[in-house]
CSV table of C-alpha atoms and ligand atoms in Angstrom, one decimal:
chain,number,residue,atom,x,y,z
A,1388,UNK,CA,0.0,0.0,0.0
A,1389,UNK,CA,1.3,3.4,-1.0
A,1390,UNK,CA,1.7,6.1,1.7
A,1391,UNK,CA,-0.7,8.3,-0.3
A,1392,UNK,CA,-3.3,5.6,-0.8
A,1393,UNK,CA,-3.4,6.4,-4.5
A,1394,UNK,CA,-3.3,3.6,-7.1
A,1395,UNK,CA,-3.8,5.1,-10.6
A,1396,UNK,CA,-2.0,8.2,-11.8
A,1397,UNK,CA,-2.6,10.1,-15.0
A,1398,UNK,CA,0.0,12.2,-16.7
A,1399,UNK,CA,-0.9,14.8,-19.4
A,1400,UNK,CA,1.9,15.5,-21.8
A,1401,UNK,CA,4.8,13.0,-22.6
A,1402,UNK,CA,7.4,15.7,-23.4
A,1403,UNK,CA,10.6,16.5,-21.5
A,1404,UNK,CA,8.9,16.4,-18.0
A,1405,UNK,CA,6.0,14.2,-18.6
A,1406,UNK,CA,8.0,11.2,-19.8
A,1407,UNK,CA,10.2,11.3,-16.7
A,1408,UNK,CA,7.2,11.8,-14.4
A,1409,UNK,CA,5.4,8.8,-16.0
A,1410,UNK,CA,8.5,6.7,-15.8
A,1411,UNK,CA,9.0,7.5,-12.1
A,1412,UNK,CA,5.2,6.8,-11.3
A,1413,UNK,CA,5.3,3.4,-13.1
A,1414,UNK,CA,8.6,2.5,-11.5
A,1415,UNK,CA,7.1,3.3,-8.0
A,1416,UNK,CA,4.3,0.9,-8.5
A,1417,UNK,CA,1.4,3.1,-9.8
A,1418,UNK,CA,-0.8,2.1,-12.7
A,1419,UNK,CA,0.1,5.0,-15.0
A,1420,UNK,CA,-1.8,6.3,-18.0
A,1421,UNK,CA,-0.2,9.1,-20.2
A,1422,UNK,CA,-2.2,11.3,-22.5
A,1423,UNK,CA,-0.7,13.3,-25.3
A,1424,UNK,CA,-2.0,14.8,-28.6
A,1425,UNK,CA,-1.1,12.0,-31.1
A,1426,UNK,CA,0.2,8.5,-31.5
A,1427,UNK,CA,3.6,9.6,-32.9
A,1428,UNK,CA,4.4,11.9,-29.8
A,1429,UNK,CA,3.4,9.1,-27.5
A,1430,UNK,CA,5.6,6.6,-29.2
A,1431,UNK,CA,8.6,8.9,-29.1
A,1432,UNK,CA,7.9,9.5,-25.3
A,1433,UNK,CA,7.6,5.8,-24.6
A,1434,UNK,CA,10.8,5.2,-26.5
A,1435,UNK,CA,12.6,7.8,-24.3
A,1436,UNK,CA,11.2,6.1,-21.2
A,1437,UNK,CA,12.4,2.7,-22.4
A,1438,UNK,CA,16.0,4.1,-23.0
A,1439,UNK,CA,16.0,5.7,-19.6
A,1440,UNK,CA,15.0,2.5,-17.9
A,1441,UNK,CA,17.7,0.6,-20.0
A,1442,UNK,CA,20.3,3.0,-18.6
A,1443,UNK,CA,19.1,2.1,-15.1
A,1444,UNK,CA,19.4,-1.6,-15.8
A,1445,UNK,CA,22.9,-1.1,-17.2
A,1446,UNK,CA,23.8,0.8,-14.0
A,1447,UNK,CA,22.4,-2.1,-12.0
A,1448,UNK,CA,24.5,-4.7,-13.9
A,1449,UNK,CA,27.7,-2.4,-13.7
A,1450,UNK,CA,27.4,-1.8,-9.9
A,1451,UNK,CA,26.5,-5.4,-9.0
A,1452,UNK,CA,23.0,-4.4,-7.9
A,1453,UNK,CA,24.0,-1.3,-5.8
A,1454,UNK,CA,22.6,1.2,-8.2
A,1455,UNK,CA,19.8,1.2,-10.9
A,1456,UNK,CA,17.0,-1.4,-11.2
A,1457,UNK,CA,17.1,-5.1,-12.2
A,1458,UNK,CA,15.6,-6.2,-15.6
A,1459,UNK,CA,12.4,-7.6,-13.9
A,1460,UNK,CA,11.7,-4.1,-12.4
A,1461,UNK,CA,12.0,-2.6,-15.8
A,1462,UNK,CA,9.5,-5.0,-17.3
A,1463,UNK,CA,7.1,-4.4,-14.4
A,1464,UNK,CA,7.4,-0.6,-14.9
A,1465,UNK,CA,6.7,-0.9,-18.6
A,1466,UNK,CA,3.7,-3.2,-17.9
A,1467,UNK,CA,2.2,-0.5,-15.6
A,1468,UNK,CA,2.4,2.1,-18.3
A,1469,UNK,CA,-0.4,2.8,-20.9
A,1470,UNK,CA,-1.0,5.6,-23.3
A,1471,UNK,CA,-3.9,7.4,-24.8
A,1472,UNK,CA,-4.9,10.4,-26.9
A,1473,UNK,CA,-8.3,10.7,-25.1
A,1474,UNK,CA,-9.0,12.7,-21.9
A,1475,UNK,CA,-11.8,10.3,-21.2
A,1476,UNK,CA,-9.3,7.6,-20.4
A,1477,UNK,CA,-8.0,9.6,-17.4
A,1478,UNK,CA,-11.3,9.9,-15.6
A,1479,UNK,CA,-10.8,6.9,-13.3
A,1480,UNK,CA,-7.3,8.2,-12.2
A,1481,UNK,CA,-6.8,9.0,-8.4
A,1482,UNK,CA,-4.6,11.9,-9.4
A,1483,UNK,CA,-3.6,13.5,-12.6
A,1484,UNK,CA,-0.3,15.4,-13.2
A,1485,UNK,CA,-0.5,17.9,-16.0
A,1486,UNK,CA,2.8,18.6,-17.8
A,1487,UNK,CA,1.9,20.4,-21.1
A,1488,UNK,CA,3.8,23.5,-22.3
A,1489,UNK,CA,4.0,26.6,-20.1
A,1490,UNK,CA,1.0,28.4,-21.6
A,1491,UNK,CA,-1.6,29.5,-19.1
A,1492,UNK,CA,-4.7,29.3,-21.5
A,1493,UNK,CA,-3.7,25.7,-22.5
A,1494,UNK,CA,-3.4,24.5,-19.0
A,1495,UNK,CA,-6.7,26.3,-18.1
A,1496,UNK,CA,-8.5,24.7,-21.0
A,1497,UNK,CA,-7.2,21.2,-20.0
A,1498,UNK,CA,-8.4,21.8,-16.4
A,1499,UNK,CA,-11.8,23.0,-17.5
A,1500,UNK,CA,-12.2,20.1,-19.9
A,1501,UNK,CA,-11.5,17.5,-17.2
A,1502,UNK,CA,-14.1,19.1,-15.0
A,1503,UNK,CA,-16.6,19.2,-17.8
A,1504,UNK,CA,-16.0,15.5,-18.4
A,1505,UNK,CA,-16.8,14.8,-14.8
A,1506,UNK,CA,-13.3,14.2,-13.4
A,1507,UNK,CA,-13.5,14.9,-9.6
A,1508,UNK,CA,-10.2,13.6,-8.1
A,1509,UNK,CA,-6.9,15.3,-7.4
A,1510,UNK,CA,-5.2,17.4,-10.2
A,1511,UNK,CA,-1.7,18.8,-9.9
A,1512,UNK,CA,0.3,21.0,-12.4
A,1513,UNK,CA,4.0,20.8,-13.1
A,1514,UNK,CA,3.9,24.5,-14.0
A,1515,UNK,CA,7.2,26.4,-13.5
A,1516,UNK,CA,5.5,29.7,-12.7
A,1517,UNK,CA,1.9,30.0,-13.6
A,1518,UNK,CA,-0.3,31.0,-10.6
A,1519,UNK,CA,-1.6,27.7,-9.0
A,1520,UNK,CA,-4.7,29.7,-7.7
A,1521,UNK,CA,-5.5,30.7,-11.3
A,1522,UNK,CA,-5.2,27.1,-12.6
A,1523,UNK,CA,-7.2,25.7,-9.7
A,1524,UNK,CA,-10.0,28.2,-10.5
A,1525,UNK,CA,-10.1,26.8,-14.0
A,1526,UNK,CA,-10.5,23.3,-12.6
A,1527,UNK,CA,-13.4,24.6,-10.5
A,1528,UNK,CA,-12.4,22.3,-7.5
A,1529,UNK,CA,-9.6,24.5,-6.2
A,1530,UNK,CA,-9.4,22.5,-3.0
A,1531,UNK,CA,-8.4,19.4,-5.0
A,1532,UNK,CA,-5.7,21.3,-7.0
A,1533,UNK,CA,-2.1,22.3,-6.3
A,1534,UNK,CA,1.3,22.6,-7.9
A,1535,UNK,CA,3.9,19.7,-8.1
A,1536,UNK,CA,7.0,21.1,-9.7
A,1537,UNK,CA,9.3,18.3,-10.6
A,1538,UNK,CA,12.9,18.9,-11.6
A,1539,UNK,CA,14.6,17.9,-14.8
A,1540,UNK,CA,15.6,15.1,-15.4
A,1541,UNK,CA,12.8,13.7,-13.2
A,1542,UNK,CA,14.3,10.2,-12.7
A,1543,UNK,CA,17.5,11.7,-11.3
A,1544,UNK,CA,16.4,14.8,-9.4
A,1545,UNK,CA,15.0,14.2,-5.9
A,1546,UNK,CA,13.5,17.5,-5.1
A,1547,UNK,CA,9.8,18.3,-5.9
A,1548,UNK,CA,8.6,21.8,-5.1
A,1549,UNK,CA,5.0,21.6,-3.8
A,1550,UNK,CA,2.8,24.7,-4.0
A,1551,UNK,CA,-0.6,25.2,-2.4
A,1552,UNK,CA,-3.1,27.5,-4.1
A,1553,UNK,CA,-5.1,29.9,-2.0
A,1554,UNK,CA,-7.9,27.3,-1.6
A,1555,UNK,CA,-6.0,24.0,-1.7
A,1556,UNK,CA,-7.3,21.8,1.2
A,1557,UNK,CA,-5.1,20.3,3.9
A,1558,UNK,CA,-6.1,16.8,2.7
A,1559,UNK,CA,-4.9,17.5,-0.8
A,1560,UNK,CA,-1.6,18.9,0.5
A,1561,UNK,CA,-1.0,15.8,2.8
A,1562,UNK,CA,-1.8,13.4,-0.1
A,1563,UNK,CA,0.6,15.2,-2.4
A,1564,UNK,CA,3.3,15.1,0.3
A,1565,UNK,CA,2.8,11.4,0.7
A,1566,UNK,CA,2.9,10.9,-3.1
A,1567,UNK,CA,6.3,12.6,-3.1
A,1568,UNK,CA,7.5,9.9,-0.7
A,1569,UNK,CA,5.9,7.2,-2.7
A,1570,UNK,CA,7.8,8.4,-5.7
A,1571,UNK,CA,11.1,8.5,-3.8
A,1572,UNK,CA,11.2,12.3,-3.9
A,1573,UNK,CA,11.8,15.0,-1.2
A,1574,UNK,CA,9.1,17.7,-1.0
A,1575,UNK,CA,10.1,21.4,-0.9
A,1576,UNK,CA,7.1,23.6,0.2
A,1577,UNK,CA,6.7,26.9,-1.4
A,1578,UNK,CA,3.9,29.6,-1.6
A,1579,UNK,CA,2.0,30.6,-4.7
A,1580,UNK,CA,4.0,33.7,-5.6
A,1581,UNK,CA,5.7,34.3,-9.0
A,1582,UNK,CA,8.5,31.7,-9.6
A,1583,UNK,CA,7.6,30.0,-6.3
A,1584,UNK,CA,11.0,29.4,-4.5
A,1585,UNK,CA,13.3,27.7,-7.0
A,1586,UNK,CA,12.6,29.7,-10.2
A,1587,UNK,CA,12.5,33.0,-8.1
A,1588,UNK,CA,16.2,32.3,-7.4
A,1589,UNK,CA,17.2,30.4,-10.4
A,1590,UNK,CA,15.7,32.3,-13.4
A,1591,UNK,CA,17.1,35.8,-12.4
A,1592,UNK,CA,20.5,34.1,-12.0
A,1593,UNK,CA,20.2,32.7,-15.6
A,1594,UNK,CA,18.9,36.0,-16.9
A,1595,UNK,CA,21.9,37.8,-15.4
A,1596,UNK,CA,24.2,35.2,-17.0
A,1597,UNK,CA,22.7,36.2,-20.4
A,1598,UNK,CA,23.3,39.9,-19.7
A,1599,UNK,CA,27.0,39.0,-19.0
A,1600,UNK,CA,27.1,37.6,-22.5
A,1601,UNK,CA,25.3,40.6,-24.0
A,1602,UNK,CA,27.7,43.0,-22.4
A,1603,UNK,CA,30.8,41.1,-23.5
A,1604,UNK,CA,31.9,40.5,-19.9
A,1605,UNK,CA,32.7,36.9,-20.4
A,1606,UNK,CA,32.1,34.2,-23.0
A,1607,UNK,CA,29.4,31.6,-23.0
A,1608,UNK,CA,31.7,28.8,-21.9
A,1609,UNK,CA,33.4,30.9,-19.2
A,1610,UNK,CA,30.1,32.1,-17.8
A,1611,UNK,CA,29.2,28.4,-17.3
A,1612,UNK,CA,32.6,27.6,-15.9
A,1613,UNK,CA,32.2,30.4,-13.3
A,1614,UNK,CA,29.4,28.4,-11.7
A,1615,UNK,CA,31.5,25.2,-11.3
A,1616,UNK,CA,33.5,27.3,-8.9
A,1617,UNK,CA,30.2,27.7,-6.9
A,1618,UNK,CA,29.9,23.9,-6.8
A,1619,UNK,CA,27.1,23.7,-9.5
A,1620,UNK,CA,27.2,20.7,-11.8
A,1621,UNK,CA,25.9,22.6,-14.8
A,1622,UNK,CA,26.2,26.3,-15.8
A,1623,UNK,CA,23.2,28.7,-16.1
A,1624,UNK,CA,23.3,28.9,-19.9
A,1625,UNK,CA,23.6,25.1,-20.5
A,1626,UNK,CA,20.8,24.5,-17.9
A,1627,UNK,CA,18.7,27.1,-19.7
A,1628,UNK,CA,19.1,25.3,-22.9
A,1629,UNK,CA,18.0,22.1,-21.3
A,1630,UNK,CA,14.9,23.6,-19.7
A,1631,UNK,CA,13.9,25.4,-22.9
A,1632,UNK,CA,14.4,29.1,-23.6
A,1633,UNK,CA,10.7,29.6,-24.2
A,1634,UNK,CA,10.0,28.3,-20.7
A,1635,UNK,CA,12.8,30.6,-19.3
A,1636,UNK,CA,11.5,33.6,-21.0
A,1637,UNK,CA,8.0,32.9,-19.9
A,1638,UNK,CA,9.0,32.7,-16.2
A,1639,UNK,CA,11.0,35.9,-16.5
A,1640,UNK,CA,7.9,37.6,-17.8
A,1641,UNK,CA,5.8,36.2,-14.9
A,1642,UNK,CA,8.4,37.5,-12.4
A,1643,UNK,CA,8.6,40.9,-14.1
A,1644,UNK,CA,4.8,41.2,-14.0
A,1645,UNK,CA,4.4,40.4,-10.4
A,1646,UNK,CA,7.6,41.7,-8.9
A,1647,UNK,CA,8.8,44.5,-11.1
A,1648,UNK,CA,11.3,45.6,-13.7
A,1649,UNK,CA,14.5,44.1,-12.0
A,1650,UNK,CA,13.2,40.8,-13.4
A,1651,UNK,CA,12.9,42.0,-17.0
A,1652,UNK,CA,14.0,39.4,-19.5
A,1653,UNK,CA,17.3,40.1,-21.3
A,1654,UNK,CA,17.1,41.1,-25.0
A,1655,UNK,CA,19.2,38.2,-26.1
A,1656,UNK,CA,16.9,35.7,-24.4
A,1657,UNK,CA,14.0,37.3,-26.3
A,1658,UNK,CA,15.8,37.3,-29.6
A,1659,UNK,CA,16.7,33.6,-29.3
A,1660,UNK,CA,13.0,32.7,-28.6
A,1661,UNK,CA,11.9,35.0,-31.5
A,1662,UNK,CA,14.3,33.1,-33.8
A,1663,UNK,CA,12.9,29.8,-32.7
A,1664,UNK,CA,16.2,28.8,-31.1
A,1665,UNK,CA,14.8,27.3,-27.9
A,1666,UNK,CA,17.8,25.2,-26.7
A,1667,UNK,CA,18.4,21.5,-26.7
A,1668,UNK,CA,15.0,20.6,-28.0
A,1669,UNK,CA,15.3,22.7,-31.2
A,1670,UNK,CA,19.1,22.0,-31.8
A,1671,UNK,CA,20.4,25.5,-30.8
A,1672,UNK,CA,20.2,28.0,-28.0
A,1673,UNK,CA,23.2,29.3,-26.2
A,1674,UNK,CA,24.9,26.2,-27.5
A,1675,UNK,CA,24.4,24.1,-30.7
A,1676,UNK,CA,23.0,20.6,-29.9
A,1677,UNK,CA,23.1,17.2,-31.5
A,1678,UNK,CA,20.8,14.6,-29.9
A,1679,UNK,CA,20.6,16.6,-26.6
A,1680,UNK,CA,24.4,16.8,-26.5
A,1681,UNK,CA,26.0,20.2,-26.7
A,1682,UNK,CA,28.4,20.4,-29.7
A,1683,UNK,CA,29.6,24.0,-29.5
A,1684,UNK,CA,28.7,27.6,-28.8
A,1685,UNK,CA,26.0,29.1,-31.0
A,1686,UNK,CA,27.8,31.5,-33.3
A,1687,UNK,CA,24.8,33.9,-33.3
A,1688,UNK,CA,25.1,34.2,-29.6
A,1689,UNK,CA,29.0,34.4,-29.6
A,1690,UNK,CA,28.8,37.7,-31.7
A,1691,UNK,CA,25.7,39.3,-30.1
A,1692,UNK,CA,26.7,42.4,-28.1
A,1693,UNK,CA,24.7,45.2,-26.5
A,1694,UNK,CA,25.2,47.8,-23.9
B,1741,NAD,N1,11.7,21.5,-19.2
B,1741,NAD,C1,12.0,21.7,-18.0
B,1741,NAD,O1,13.2,21.6,-17.5
B,1741,NAD,C2,11.0,21.9,-16.8
B,1741,NAD,C3,11.3,21.8,-15.5
B,1741,NAD,C4,10.2,21.9,-14.6
B,1741,NAD,C5,9.0,22.2,-15.0
B,1741,NAD,N2,8.7,22.3,-16.3
B,1741,NAD,C6,7.3,22.6,-16.7
B,1741,NAD,O2,6.7,21.3,-17.1
B,1741,NAD,C7,5.7,21.6,-18.1
B,1741,NAD,C8,6.0,20.8,-19.4
B,1741,NAD,O3,7.3,21.2,-19.9
B,1741,NAD,P1,8.1,20.3,-20.9
B,1741,NAD,O4,9.5,20.9,-20.9
B,1741,NAD,O5,8.0,18.9,-20.5
B,1741,NAD,O6,7.3,20.6,-22.2
B,1741,NAD,P2,7.5,19.8,-23.7
B,1741,NAD,O7,7.2,20.8,-24.7
B,1741,NAD,O8,8.8,19.0,-23.7
B,1741,NAD,O9,6.3,18.7,-23.5
B,1741,NAD,C9,4.9,19.1,-23.5
B,1741,NAD,C10,4.2,17.9,-24.0
B,1741,NAD,O10,2.7,18.3,-23.9
B,1741,NAD,C11,2.1,17.8,-25.0
B,1741,NAD,N3,0.8,18.6,-25.2
B,1741,NAD,C12,0.6,19.8,-25.7
B,1741,NAD,N4,-0.7,20.1,-25.7
B,1741,NAD,C13,-1.3,19.0,-25.2
B,1741,NAD,C14,-2.7,18.8,-24.9
B,1741,NAD,N5,-3.7,19.7,-25.2
B,1741,NAD,N6,-3.0,17.6,-24.3
B,1741,NAD,C15,-2.1,16.7,-24.1
B,1741,NAD,N7,-0.8,16.9,-24.3
B,1741,NAD,C16,-0.4,18.0,-24.9
B,1741,NAD,C17,3.1,18.0,-26.2
B,1741,NAD,O11,2.7,17.2,-27.3
B,1741,NAD,C18,4.4,17.5,-25.4
B,1741,NAD,O12,4.6,16.2,-25.7
B,1741,NAD,C19,5.7,23.1,-18.3
B,1741,NAD,O13,4.7,23.7,-17.5
B,1741,NAD,C20,7.1,23.6,-17.9
B,1741,NAD,O14,7.1,24.9,-17.4
B,1741,NAD,C21,9.6,22.2,-17.2
């Protein structure tokens, strides 16, 4: 029996975050159903989950069973996973985790549709910065709604920021804390204010790193090297490319709107998003990327200077 008492988890969106969330849910013993827009996207997402589980099996074999998972655990996780393109197939879930792109109207539409179809259980959003209270209102059952902000890559990162909306009930909050434990995660509580806790610190840090590039103070590679001296495993520019520059820009805008002009997004971040260079997922951002591996500094970024 799980600590949360939940049995069936739904995940909406099988992208960067959704596939990691679905993998961890299935690995942790939950019947898991993932919904996305079409069969091709679902197939790609499942493939990514399978490769990630294979890496864990390899780690198990290499470490003599100390790390990773055994091959039987991989098969069990795969057997607990199913996919669908229909919201109707999520209605018997005990809890649904929404992980679609960071667009408030899209997330609101999904929440409204679930309510219209008669879904009445817990719903959480993996949003990086949209008001939880706003998204809970769209669901129409704000007491059963809250934020569950997983970190990328989900199978590796232990922390999950958990955010109550204004009307989230104590019962919902306690169940989500228990779910974090069921998933082998550590909960980090934050209030529903722009950027919550993690992105309130992290996004301005990355935005400042971009300003350092724009002003010619240091190169892309050296900016990232600076942070190794701080004990970080990955620099702010490379991390931004991994997260997605569209998501980074959106969070900057949310911070600016709620907290003021200090948080204004840097022009270079905006220009990259305008040009469709969104980081690892599109093949270029601050770096150029091949199959999610950085292959060099983006020459457009290397020459860009202002101020
Ligand atoms: N990428 C990160 O590092 C990161 C970290 C923490 C939180 N987040 C948040 O997680 C959420 C998802 O981000 P992502 O990076 O995984 O995005 P992504 O673009 O990689 O994946 C989004 C997925 O949602 C699917 N989708 C779009 N519309 C849909 C719909 N109507 N119904 C079902 N599926 C739909 C897309 O097909 C895609 O597979 C965002 O809110 C983001 O802010 C992202």
